[in-house]
Coordinates of C-alpha atoms in Angstrom, one line a residue:
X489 CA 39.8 -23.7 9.7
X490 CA 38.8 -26.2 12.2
X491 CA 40.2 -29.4 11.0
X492 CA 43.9 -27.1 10.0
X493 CA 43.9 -25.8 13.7
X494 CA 42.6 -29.1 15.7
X495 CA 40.6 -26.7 17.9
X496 CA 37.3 -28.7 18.5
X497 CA 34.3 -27.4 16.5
X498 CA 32.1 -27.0 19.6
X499 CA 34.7 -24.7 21.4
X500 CA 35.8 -23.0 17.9
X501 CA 31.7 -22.0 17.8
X502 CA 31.6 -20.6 21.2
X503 CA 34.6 -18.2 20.4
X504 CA 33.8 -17.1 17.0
X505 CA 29.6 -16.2 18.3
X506 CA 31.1 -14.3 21.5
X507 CA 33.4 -12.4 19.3
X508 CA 30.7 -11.4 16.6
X509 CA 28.4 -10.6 19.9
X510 CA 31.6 -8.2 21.0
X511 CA 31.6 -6.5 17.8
X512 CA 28.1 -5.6 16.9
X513 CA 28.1 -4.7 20.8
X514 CA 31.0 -1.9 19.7
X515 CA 29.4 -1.3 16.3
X516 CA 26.1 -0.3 18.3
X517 CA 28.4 2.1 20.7
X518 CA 29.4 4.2 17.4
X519 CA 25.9 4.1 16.4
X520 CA 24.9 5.4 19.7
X521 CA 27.6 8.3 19.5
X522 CA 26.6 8.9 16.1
X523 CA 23.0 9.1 17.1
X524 CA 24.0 11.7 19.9
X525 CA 25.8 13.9 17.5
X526 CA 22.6 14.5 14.9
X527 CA 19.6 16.8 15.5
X528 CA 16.0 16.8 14.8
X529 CA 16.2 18.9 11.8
X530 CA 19.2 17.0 10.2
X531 CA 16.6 13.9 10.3
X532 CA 13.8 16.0 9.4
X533 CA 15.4 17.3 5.7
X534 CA 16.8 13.6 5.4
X535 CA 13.3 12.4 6.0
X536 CA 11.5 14.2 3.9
X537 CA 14.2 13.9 0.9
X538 CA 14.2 10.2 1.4
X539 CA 10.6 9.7 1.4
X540 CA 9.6 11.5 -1.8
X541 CA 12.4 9.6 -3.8
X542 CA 11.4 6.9 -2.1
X543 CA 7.8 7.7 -3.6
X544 CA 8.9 8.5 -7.1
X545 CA 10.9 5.3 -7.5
X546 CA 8.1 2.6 -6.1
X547 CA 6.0 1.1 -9.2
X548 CA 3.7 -1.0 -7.3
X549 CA 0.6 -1.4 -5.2
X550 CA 0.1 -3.2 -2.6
X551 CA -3.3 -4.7 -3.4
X552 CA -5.5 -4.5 -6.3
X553 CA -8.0 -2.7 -5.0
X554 CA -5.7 0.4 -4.7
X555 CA -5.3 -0.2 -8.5
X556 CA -8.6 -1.0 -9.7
X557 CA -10.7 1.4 -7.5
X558 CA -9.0 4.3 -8.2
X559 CA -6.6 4.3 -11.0
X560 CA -9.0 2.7 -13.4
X561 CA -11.6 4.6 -12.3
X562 CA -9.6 7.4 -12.9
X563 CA -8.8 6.0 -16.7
X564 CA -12.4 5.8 -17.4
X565 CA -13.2 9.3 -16.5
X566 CA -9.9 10.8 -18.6
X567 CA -10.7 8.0 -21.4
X568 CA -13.8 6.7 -21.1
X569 CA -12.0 2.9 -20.6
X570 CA -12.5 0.6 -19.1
X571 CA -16.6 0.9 -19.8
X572 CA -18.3 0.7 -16.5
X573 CA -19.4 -3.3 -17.5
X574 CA -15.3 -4.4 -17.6
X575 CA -14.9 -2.2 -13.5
X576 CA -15.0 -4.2 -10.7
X577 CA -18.3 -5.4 -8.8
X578 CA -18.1 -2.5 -6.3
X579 CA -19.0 0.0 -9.4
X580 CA -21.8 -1.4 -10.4
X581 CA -23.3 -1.4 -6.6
X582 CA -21.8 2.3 -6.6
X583 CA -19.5 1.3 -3.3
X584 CA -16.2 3.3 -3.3
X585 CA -15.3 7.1 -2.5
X586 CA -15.0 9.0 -5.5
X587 CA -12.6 11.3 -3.6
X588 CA -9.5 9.7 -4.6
X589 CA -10.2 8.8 -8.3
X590 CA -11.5 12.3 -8.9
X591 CA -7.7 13.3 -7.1
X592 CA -6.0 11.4 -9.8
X593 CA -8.3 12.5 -12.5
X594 CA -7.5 16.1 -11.8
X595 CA -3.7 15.2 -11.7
X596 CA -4.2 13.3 -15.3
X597 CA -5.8 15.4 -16.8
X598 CA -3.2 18.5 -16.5
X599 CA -0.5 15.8 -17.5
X600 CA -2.8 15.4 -20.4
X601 CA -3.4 19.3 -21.2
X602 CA 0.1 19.1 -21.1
X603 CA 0.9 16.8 -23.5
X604 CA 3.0 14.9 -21.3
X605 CA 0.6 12.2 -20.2
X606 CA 1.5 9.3 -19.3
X607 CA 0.0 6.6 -16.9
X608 CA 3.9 6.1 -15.1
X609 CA 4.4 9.3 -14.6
X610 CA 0.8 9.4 -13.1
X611 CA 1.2 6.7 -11.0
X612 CA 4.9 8.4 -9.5
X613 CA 3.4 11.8 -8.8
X614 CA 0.5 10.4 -7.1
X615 CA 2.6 8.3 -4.9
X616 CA 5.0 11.4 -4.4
X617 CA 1.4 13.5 -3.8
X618 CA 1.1 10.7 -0.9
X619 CA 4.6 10.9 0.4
X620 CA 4.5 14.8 1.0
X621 CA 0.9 14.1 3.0
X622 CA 2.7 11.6 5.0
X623 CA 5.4 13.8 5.8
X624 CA 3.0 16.7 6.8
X625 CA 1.5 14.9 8.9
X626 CA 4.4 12.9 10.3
X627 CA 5.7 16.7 11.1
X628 CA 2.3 18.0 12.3
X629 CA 2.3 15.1 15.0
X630 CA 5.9 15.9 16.0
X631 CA 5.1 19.3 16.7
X632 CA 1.7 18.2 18.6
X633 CA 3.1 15.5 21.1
X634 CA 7.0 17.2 21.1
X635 CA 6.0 18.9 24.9
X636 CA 5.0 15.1 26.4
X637 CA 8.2 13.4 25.5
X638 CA 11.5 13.3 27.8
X639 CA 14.0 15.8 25.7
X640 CA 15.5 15.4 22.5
X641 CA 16.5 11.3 22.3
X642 CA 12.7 10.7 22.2
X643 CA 12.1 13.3 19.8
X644 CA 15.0 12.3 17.9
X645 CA 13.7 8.9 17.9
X646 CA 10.1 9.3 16.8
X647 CA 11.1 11.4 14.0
X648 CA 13.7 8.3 13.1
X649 CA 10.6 5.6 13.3
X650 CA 8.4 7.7 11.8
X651 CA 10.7 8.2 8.8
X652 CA 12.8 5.2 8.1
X653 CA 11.2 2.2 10.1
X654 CA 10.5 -0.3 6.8
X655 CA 6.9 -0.9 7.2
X656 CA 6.6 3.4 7.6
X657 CA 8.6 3.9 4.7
X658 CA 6.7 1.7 2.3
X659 CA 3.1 2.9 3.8
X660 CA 3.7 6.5 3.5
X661 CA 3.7 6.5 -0.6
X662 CA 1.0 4.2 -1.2
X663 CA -2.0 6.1 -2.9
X664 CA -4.3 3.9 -0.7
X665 CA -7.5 4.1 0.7
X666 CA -5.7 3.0 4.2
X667 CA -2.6 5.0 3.6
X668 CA -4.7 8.4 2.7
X669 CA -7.0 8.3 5.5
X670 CA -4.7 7.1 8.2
X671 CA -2.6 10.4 7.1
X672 CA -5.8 12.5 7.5
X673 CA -6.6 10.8 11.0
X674 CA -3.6 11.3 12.1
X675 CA -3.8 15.0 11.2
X676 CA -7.0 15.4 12.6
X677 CA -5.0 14.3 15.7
X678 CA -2.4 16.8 15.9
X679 CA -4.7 19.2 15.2
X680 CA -6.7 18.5 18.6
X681 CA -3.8 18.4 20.4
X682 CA -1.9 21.5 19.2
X683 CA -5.5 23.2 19.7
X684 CA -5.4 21.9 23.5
X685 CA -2.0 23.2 23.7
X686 CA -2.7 26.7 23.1
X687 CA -4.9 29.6 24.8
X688 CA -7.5 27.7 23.1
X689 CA -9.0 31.3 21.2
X690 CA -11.5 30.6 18.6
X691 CA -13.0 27.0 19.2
X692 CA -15.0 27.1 16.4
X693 CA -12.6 27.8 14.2
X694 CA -10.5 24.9 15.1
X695 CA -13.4 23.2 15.4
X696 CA -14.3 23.8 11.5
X697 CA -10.4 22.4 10.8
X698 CA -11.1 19.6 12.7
X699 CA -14.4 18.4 11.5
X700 CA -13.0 18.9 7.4
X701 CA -10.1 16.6 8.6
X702 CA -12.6 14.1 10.2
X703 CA -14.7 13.9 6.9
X704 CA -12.2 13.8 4.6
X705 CA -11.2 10.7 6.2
X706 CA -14.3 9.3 6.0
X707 CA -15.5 10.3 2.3
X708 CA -11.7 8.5 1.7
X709 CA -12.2 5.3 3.6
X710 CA -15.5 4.7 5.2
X711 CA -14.3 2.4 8.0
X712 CA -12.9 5.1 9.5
X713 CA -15.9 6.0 10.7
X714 CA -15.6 3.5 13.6
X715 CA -12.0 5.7 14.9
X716 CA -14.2 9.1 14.4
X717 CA -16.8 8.1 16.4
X718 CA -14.3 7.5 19.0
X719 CA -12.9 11.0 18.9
X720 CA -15.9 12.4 19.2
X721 CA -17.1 10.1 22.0
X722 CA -14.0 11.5 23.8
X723 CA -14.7 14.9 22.7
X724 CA -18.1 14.5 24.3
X725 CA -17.0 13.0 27.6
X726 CA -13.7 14.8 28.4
X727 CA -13.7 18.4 26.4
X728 CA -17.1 19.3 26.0
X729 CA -16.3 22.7 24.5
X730 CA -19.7 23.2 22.5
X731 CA -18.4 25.6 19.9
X732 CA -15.4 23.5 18.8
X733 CA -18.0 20.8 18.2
X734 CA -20.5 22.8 16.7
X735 CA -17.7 24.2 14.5
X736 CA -16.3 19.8 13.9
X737 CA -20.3 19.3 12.9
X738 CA -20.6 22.0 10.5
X739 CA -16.4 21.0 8.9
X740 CA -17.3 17.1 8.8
X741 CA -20.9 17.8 7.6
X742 CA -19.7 19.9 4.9
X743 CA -17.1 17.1 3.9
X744 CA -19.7 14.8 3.5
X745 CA -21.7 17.1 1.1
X746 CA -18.1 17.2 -1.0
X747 CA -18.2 13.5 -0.8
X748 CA -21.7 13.0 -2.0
X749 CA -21.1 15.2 -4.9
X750 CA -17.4 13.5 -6.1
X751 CA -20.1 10.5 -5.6
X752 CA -22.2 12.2 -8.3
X753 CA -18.9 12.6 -10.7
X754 CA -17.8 9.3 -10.3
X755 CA -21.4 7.3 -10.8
X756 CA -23.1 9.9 -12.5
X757 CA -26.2 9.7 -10.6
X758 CA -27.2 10.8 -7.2
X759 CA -26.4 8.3 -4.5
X760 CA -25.0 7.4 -1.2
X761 CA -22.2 5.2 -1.7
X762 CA -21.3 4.7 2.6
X763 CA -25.1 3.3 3.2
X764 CA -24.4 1.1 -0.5
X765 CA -21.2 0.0 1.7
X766 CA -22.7 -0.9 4.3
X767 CA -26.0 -2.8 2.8
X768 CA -23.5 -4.7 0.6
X769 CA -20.8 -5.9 2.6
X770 CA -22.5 -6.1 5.9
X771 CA -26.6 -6.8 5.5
X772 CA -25.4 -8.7 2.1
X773 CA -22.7 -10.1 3.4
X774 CA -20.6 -9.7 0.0
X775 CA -17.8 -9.3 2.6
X776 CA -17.3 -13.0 3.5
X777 CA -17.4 -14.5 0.2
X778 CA -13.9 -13.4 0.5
X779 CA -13.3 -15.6 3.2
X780 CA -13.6 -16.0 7.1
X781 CA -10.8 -15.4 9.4
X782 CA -10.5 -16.5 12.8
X783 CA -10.5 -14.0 15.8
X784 CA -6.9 -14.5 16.3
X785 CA -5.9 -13.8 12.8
X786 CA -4.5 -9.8 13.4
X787 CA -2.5 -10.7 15.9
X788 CA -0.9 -14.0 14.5
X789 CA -0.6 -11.6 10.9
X790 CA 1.1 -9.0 12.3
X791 CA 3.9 -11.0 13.5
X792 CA 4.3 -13.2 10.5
X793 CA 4.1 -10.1 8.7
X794 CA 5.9 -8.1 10.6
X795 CA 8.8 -10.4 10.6
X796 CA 8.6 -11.4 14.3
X797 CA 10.5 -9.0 16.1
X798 CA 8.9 -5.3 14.3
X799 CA 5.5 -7.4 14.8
X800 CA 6.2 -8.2 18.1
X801 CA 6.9 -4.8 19.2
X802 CA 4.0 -3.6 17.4
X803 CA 1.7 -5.6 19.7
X804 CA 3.5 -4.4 22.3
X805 CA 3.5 -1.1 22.3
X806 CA 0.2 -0.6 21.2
X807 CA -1.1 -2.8 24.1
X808 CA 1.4 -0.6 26.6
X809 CA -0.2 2.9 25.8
X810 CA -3.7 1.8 25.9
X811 CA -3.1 0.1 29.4
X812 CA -1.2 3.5 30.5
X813 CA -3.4 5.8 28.8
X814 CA -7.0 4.6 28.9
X815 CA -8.3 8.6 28.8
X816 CA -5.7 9.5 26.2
X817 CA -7.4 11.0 22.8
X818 CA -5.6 8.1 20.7
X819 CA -7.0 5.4 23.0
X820 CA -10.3 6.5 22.3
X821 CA -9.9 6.8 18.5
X822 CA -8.0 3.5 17.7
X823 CA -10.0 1.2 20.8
X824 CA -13.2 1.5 18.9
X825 CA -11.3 1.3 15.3
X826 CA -9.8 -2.0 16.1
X827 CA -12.7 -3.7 18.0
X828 CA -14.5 -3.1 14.7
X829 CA -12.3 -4.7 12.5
X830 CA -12.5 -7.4 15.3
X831 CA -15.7 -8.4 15.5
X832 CA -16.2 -8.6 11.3
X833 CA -15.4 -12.1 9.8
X834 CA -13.3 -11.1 6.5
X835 CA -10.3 -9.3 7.7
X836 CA -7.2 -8.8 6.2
X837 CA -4.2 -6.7 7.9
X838 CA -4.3 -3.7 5.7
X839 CA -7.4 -2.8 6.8
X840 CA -5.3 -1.5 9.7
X841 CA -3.0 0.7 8.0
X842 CA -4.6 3.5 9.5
X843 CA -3.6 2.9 12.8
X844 CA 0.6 2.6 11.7
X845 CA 1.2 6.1 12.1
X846 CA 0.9 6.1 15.5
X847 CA 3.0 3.4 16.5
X848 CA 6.4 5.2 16.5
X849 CA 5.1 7.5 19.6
X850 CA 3.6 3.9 21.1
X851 CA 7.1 2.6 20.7
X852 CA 9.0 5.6 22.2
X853 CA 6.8 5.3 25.4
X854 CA 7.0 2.0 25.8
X855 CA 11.2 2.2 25.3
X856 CA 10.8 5.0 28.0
X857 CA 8.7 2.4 30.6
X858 CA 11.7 0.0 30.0
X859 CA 14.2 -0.4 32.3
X860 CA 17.4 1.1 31.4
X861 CA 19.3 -2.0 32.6
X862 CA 17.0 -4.3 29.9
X863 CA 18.4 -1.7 27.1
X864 CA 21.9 -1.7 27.6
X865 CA 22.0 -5.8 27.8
X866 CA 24.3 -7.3 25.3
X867 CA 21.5 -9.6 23.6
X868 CA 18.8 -6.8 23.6
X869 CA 21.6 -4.8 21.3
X870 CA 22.9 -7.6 19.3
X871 CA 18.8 -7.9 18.5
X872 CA 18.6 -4.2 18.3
X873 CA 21.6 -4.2 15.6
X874 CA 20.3 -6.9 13.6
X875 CA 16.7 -5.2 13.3
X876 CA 18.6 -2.2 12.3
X877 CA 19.6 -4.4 9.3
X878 CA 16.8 -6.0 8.4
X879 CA 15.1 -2.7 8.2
X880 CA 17.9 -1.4 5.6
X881 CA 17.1 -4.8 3.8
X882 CA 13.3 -4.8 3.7
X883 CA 13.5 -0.8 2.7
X884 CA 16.2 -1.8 -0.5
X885 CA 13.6 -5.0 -1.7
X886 CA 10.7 -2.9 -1.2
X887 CA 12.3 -0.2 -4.0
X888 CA 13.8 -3.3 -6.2
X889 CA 11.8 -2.6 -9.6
X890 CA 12.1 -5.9 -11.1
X891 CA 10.0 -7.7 -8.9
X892 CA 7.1 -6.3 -10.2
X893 CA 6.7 -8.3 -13.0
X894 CA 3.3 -6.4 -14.1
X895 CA 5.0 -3.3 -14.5
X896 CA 7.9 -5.1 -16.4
X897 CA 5.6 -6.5 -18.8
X898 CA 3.5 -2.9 -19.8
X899 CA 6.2 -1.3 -20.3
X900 CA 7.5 -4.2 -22.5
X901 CA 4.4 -3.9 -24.4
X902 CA 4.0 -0.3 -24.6
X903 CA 7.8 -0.5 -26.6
X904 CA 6.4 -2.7 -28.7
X905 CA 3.4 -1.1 -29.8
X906 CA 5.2 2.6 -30.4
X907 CA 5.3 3.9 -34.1
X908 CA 2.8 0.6 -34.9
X909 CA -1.1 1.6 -36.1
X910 CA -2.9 -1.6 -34.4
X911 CA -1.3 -4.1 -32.1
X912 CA -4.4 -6.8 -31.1
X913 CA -4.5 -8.9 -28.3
X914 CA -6.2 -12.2 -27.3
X915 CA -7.2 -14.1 -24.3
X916 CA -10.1 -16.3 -23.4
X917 CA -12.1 -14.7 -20.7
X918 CA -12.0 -17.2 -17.7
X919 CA -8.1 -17.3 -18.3
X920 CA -6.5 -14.3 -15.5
X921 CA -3.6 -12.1 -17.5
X922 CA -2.3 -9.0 -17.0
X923 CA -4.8 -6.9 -18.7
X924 CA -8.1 -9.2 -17.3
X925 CA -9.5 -11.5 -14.6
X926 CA -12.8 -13.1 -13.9
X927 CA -15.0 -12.1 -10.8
X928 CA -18.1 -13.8 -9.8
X929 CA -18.9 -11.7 -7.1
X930 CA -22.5 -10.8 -8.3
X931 CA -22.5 -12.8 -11.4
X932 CA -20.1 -13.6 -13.9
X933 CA -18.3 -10.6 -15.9
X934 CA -14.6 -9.8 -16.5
X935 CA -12.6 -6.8 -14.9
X936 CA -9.9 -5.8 -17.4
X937 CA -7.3 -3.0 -16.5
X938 CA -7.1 -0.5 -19.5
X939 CA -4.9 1.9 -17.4
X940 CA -1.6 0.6 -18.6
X941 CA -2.5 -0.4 -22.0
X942 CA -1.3 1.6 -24.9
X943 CA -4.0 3.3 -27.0
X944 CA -3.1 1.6 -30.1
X945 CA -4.0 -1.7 -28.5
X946 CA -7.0 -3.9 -28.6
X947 CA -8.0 -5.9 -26.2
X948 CA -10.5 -9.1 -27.5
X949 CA -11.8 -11.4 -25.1
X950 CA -12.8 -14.8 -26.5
X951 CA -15.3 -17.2 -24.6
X952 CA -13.0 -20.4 -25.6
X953 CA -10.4 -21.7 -27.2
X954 CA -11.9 -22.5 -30.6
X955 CA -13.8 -19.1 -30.7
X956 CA -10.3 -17.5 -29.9
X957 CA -8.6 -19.0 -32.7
X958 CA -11.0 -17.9 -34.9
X959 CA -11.1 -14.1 -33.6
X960 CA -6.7 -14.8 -34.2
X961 CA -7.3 -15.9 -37.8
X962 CA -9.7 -13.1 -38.7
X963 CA -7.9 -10.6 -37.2
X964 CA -4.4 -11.8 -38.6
X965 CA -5.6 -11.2 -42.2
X966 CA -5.7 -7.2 -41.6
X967 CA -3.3 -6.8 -38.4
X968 CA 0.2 -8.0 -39.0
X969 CA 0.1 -7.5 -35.0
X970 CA -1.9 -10.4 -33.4
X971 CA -1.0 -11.9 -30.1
X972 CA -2.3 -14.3 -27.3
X973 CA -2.5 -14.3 -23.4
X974 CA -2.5 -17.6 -22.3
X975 CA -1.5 -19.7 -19.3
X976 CA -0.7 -22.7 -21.1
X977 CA 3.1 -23.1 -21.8
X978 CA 2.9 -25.4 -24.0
X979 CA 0.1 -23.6 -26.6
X980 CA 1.7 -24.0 -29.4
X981 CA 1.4 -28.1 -29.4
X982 CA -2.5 -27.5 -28.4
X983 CA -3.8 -25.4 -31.1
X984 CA -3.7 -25.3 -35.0
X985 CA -2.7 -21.8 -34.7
X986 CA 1.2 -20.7 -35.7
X987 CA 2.4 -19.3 -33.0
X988 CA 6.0 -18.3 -31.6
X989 CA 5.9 -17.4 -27.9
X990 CA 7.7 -14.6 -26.7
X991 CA 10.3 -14.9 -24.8
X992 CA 10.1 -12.4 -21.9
X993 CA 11.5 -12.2 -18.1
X994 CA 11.7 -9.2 -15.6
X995 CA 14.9 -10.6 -14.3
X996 CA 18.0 -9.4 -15.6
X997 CA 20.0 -11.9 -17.4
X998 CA 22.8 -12.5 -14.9
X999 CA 20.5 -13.3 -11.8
X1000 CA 19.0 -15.5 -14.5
X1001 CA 22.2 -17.0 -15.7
X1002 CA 23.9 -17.4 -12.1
X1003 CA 21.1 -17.5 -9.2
X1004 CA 18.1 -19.3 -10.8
X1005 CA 17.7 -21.7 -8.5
X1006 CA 15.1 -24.3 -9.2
X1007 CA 13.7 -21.7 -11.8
X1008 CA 12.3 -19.5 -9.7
X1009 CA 12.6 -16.9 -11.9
X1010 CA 9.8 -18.3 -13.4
X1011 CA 7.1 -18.9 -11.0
X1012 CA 5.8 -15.2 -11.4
X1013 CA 5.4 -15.4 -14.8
X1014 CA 4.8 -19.1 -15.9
X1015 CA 0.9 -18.4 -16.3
X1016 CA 1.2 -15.5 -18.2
X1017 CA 2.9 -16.4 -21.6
X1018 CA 2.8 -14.0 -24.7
X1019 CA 2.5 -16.1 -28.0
X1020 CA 2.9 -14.2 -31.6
X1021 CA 0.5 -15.3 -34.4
X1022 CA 2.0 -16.1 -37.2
X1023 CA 1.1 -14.5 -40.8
X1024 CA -0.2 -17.8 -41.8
X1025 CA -2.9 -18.0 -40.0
X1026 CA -4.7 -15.7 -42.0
X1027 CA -4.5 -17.5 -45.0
X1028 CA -6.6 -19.8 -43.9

């Protein structure tokens, strides 16, 4: 268009960017109309529908530890797989809640009574189960701070962050440690400050509420032990109403006692798995095997992972409200939470999940501090717009089943093995695949995840090649079924055994045909090849 007009490029470029600016400038006008015209409740019911199909249609986790400390603890309750010697290292030391694995027990087992068992359909309702906490509490902390905000935009506006800012949206189904007990924290919240709202009749009462909120958070995820005891400090220091914290004692004390004996399910023995936390990863320091952070690492992470300009804004607004409300409630109960996380050496950003939740009412103050002059500038809506589309974006990728590759390859295995008697499967041990890894935390073993795996499969670890190929040849003379995990692509030109590798990808075939760049379609899978052992291996 250039070269056929003869307008110079420079010029050509300075038209064409103040024209796009013009339009988005209009396109956020209409938004802004469009905004006006809706109410509270109309984003409400959208909210809530959106987030539990939202919930249903998500197949993954977000870190392994929200699979393998509760979903296969879970497995091995309903089961009895994986053994307690294939669990993670945290088992054996007796580490982790048993509230949540006995929730998805419970949940498995009436899909199992039911005859209707399966570990998808588990693994949907208990992210829908998450969802419809995250909504109650989203709504519960609506109602409670609804009186301090400045008429309906604001209101209108936290329930919009709360329900459809990306990072919200993809927190508020995980069945997490950090997802569940941020919820519960954030109820315990709304409960204080609906009670301080109100003629404030039977403390203890709400008192008991309180303190079963409180505990349940703790028996869920320990570290929230460090934002309780900041409630309570401020409890101590600004309320002082004895009954309502004689009535928190006796609610969070009683929690405790259900988390002891969910402790007892889980381990089957008595024990106290938050002082087994505690002399593990801190006096142990099992913690920092998993590597040393520096101090600056939350706030450089939450940028990077916050994709600059939500991470930015993040920072901000939780810095804002604690420098303009150092005796607010929240203050208290996220300071001490995040000096915590601070001052340990292994730190990883989901371990402040909990604190999310609050940061669409951080964001609607600060937007409220901002001059009104700053908001209605051209570049701060142009930036405005295109975070609006990111957002969209990151919610639709976040959904997108096929990049789970995991998920992809169960189910590709579970269609396999229906209507077949015995379907055997072999990998050496040190050799990470989709049903196993190694873990040297406190000695060698291997973790395998049986919670997937059909119940017509086997699962045979081998301690090396040559003892592997002799498990294949042994096995392939009674199961016509015999296949290998393996990370080597090329297998079949390194072993004597006849095998056919199975060709397999998550990606449909024209993203594979057209848009495989460089073959990344690949990279997620090239160390986790499927071979086939032939039938002639068994005649040897």
């Amino acid at each position: 268009l250039v070269k056929s007009t003869g307008i110079p490029s420079g010029v050509f470029l300075i038209y064409f960017a103040t024209f796009m600016v013009r339009r988005i400038c209009l396109f956020s006008e209409d938004m802004a109309s469009f905004f006006r015209g809706i109410t509270p409740k109309y984003i409400i019911l959208t909210g809530c529908l959106f987030t539990l199909l939202f919930a249903f249609f998500s197949n993954e986790v977000h870190h392994p530890d929200e699979h393998f400390q509760i979903l296969e603890y879970a497995h091995m309750k309903l089961f009895g797989t994986p053994v307690p010697a294939e669990l993670p290292w945290e088992y054996v030391l007796m580490m982790r809640p048993g509230l949540q694995p006995m929730i998805a027990y419970g949940l498995g087992w009436l899909l199992d009574a039911g005859g209707i068992y399966s570990p998808y359909l588990l693994f949907s309702l208990l992210h829908v189960l998450s969802g419809a906490l995250s909504i109650v509490s989203v709504l519960a902390f609506y109602r409670a701070v609804r009186g301090t905000l400045s008429g309906p935009s604001e209101e209108k506006w936290l329930l919009l962050l709360s329900f459809f800012l990306w990072f919200m949206v993809y927190l508020h189904v995980r069945f997490s440690s950090e997802t569940f007990s941020g919820n519960l924290l954030l109820l315990l919240v709304s409960v204080y400050l609906s009670y301080g709202q109100r003629e404030r009749k039977r403390p203890f009462v709400w008192g008991a509420g309180m303190g079963l909120l409180a505990g349940a958070a703790f028996i869920s995820r320990y570290q929230v032990g460090f934002a309780l005891f900041g409630f309570g400090l401020w409890l101590l220091v600004f309320a002082r109403r004895w009954r309502l914290l004689a009535g928190l004692a006796l609610g969070g004390a009683a929690m405790l006692g259900v988390g002891v004996l969910v402790d007892y399910w889980l381990y089957g023995t008595w024990t106290c798995s938050p002082v087994n936390y505690v002399r593990e990863n801190i006096l142990n320091s099992h913690i920092d095997k998993f590597g040393i952070k520096p101090w600056y690492f939350y706030l450089s992470d939450t940028v990077s992972k916050g994709f600059v300009v939500y991470g930015l804004a993040i920072l901000a607004a939780t810095c804002w409200f604690f420098v303009r409300n150092p005796k607010h409630v929240i203050t208290w109960t996220m300071v001490p939470f995040l000096l915590a996380h601070q001052l340990v050496g292994h730190k990883e950003l989901r371990f402040l999940f909990p604190v999310l939740p609050f940061i669409p009412f951080f964001a609607v103050l600060l937007a409220r501090d901002l001059p009104q002059r700053l908001l209605r500038n051209r570049i701060v809506r142009l930036v405005g717009v295109l975070a609006v589309v990111l957002n969209f974006a990151l919610i639709v990728y976040n959904v997108i089943p096929i990049k789970n590759t995991d998920i992809f390859f169960y189910r590709m295995m579970d269609d396999y093995c229906r209507g077949k008697e015995r379907v055997c499967v072999l990998n050496v041990k040190d050799e990470p695949t989709y049903y196993s890894y190694g873990e040297f935390m406190i000695g060698p073993r291997v973790v395998t995840a049986r919670f997937y795996m059909p119940r017509n499969m086997e699962l045979r670890l081998a301690g090396s090649i040559s003892e592997l190929e002799r498990e294949a040849r042994r096995l392939r003379r009674t199961c016509p079924d015999v296949f290998i995990l393996s990370g080597d692509e090329r297998l079949p030109e390194h072993t004597a055994l006849p095998v056919e590798k199975v060709a397999w990808n998550p990606y449909p075939k024209w993203i594979i045909r057209y848009f495989n760049f460089n073959d990344w379609v690949s990279l997620s899978i090239r160390r986790k090849n499927l071979y086939k052992v032939g039938a002639s291996a068994g005649e040897k």
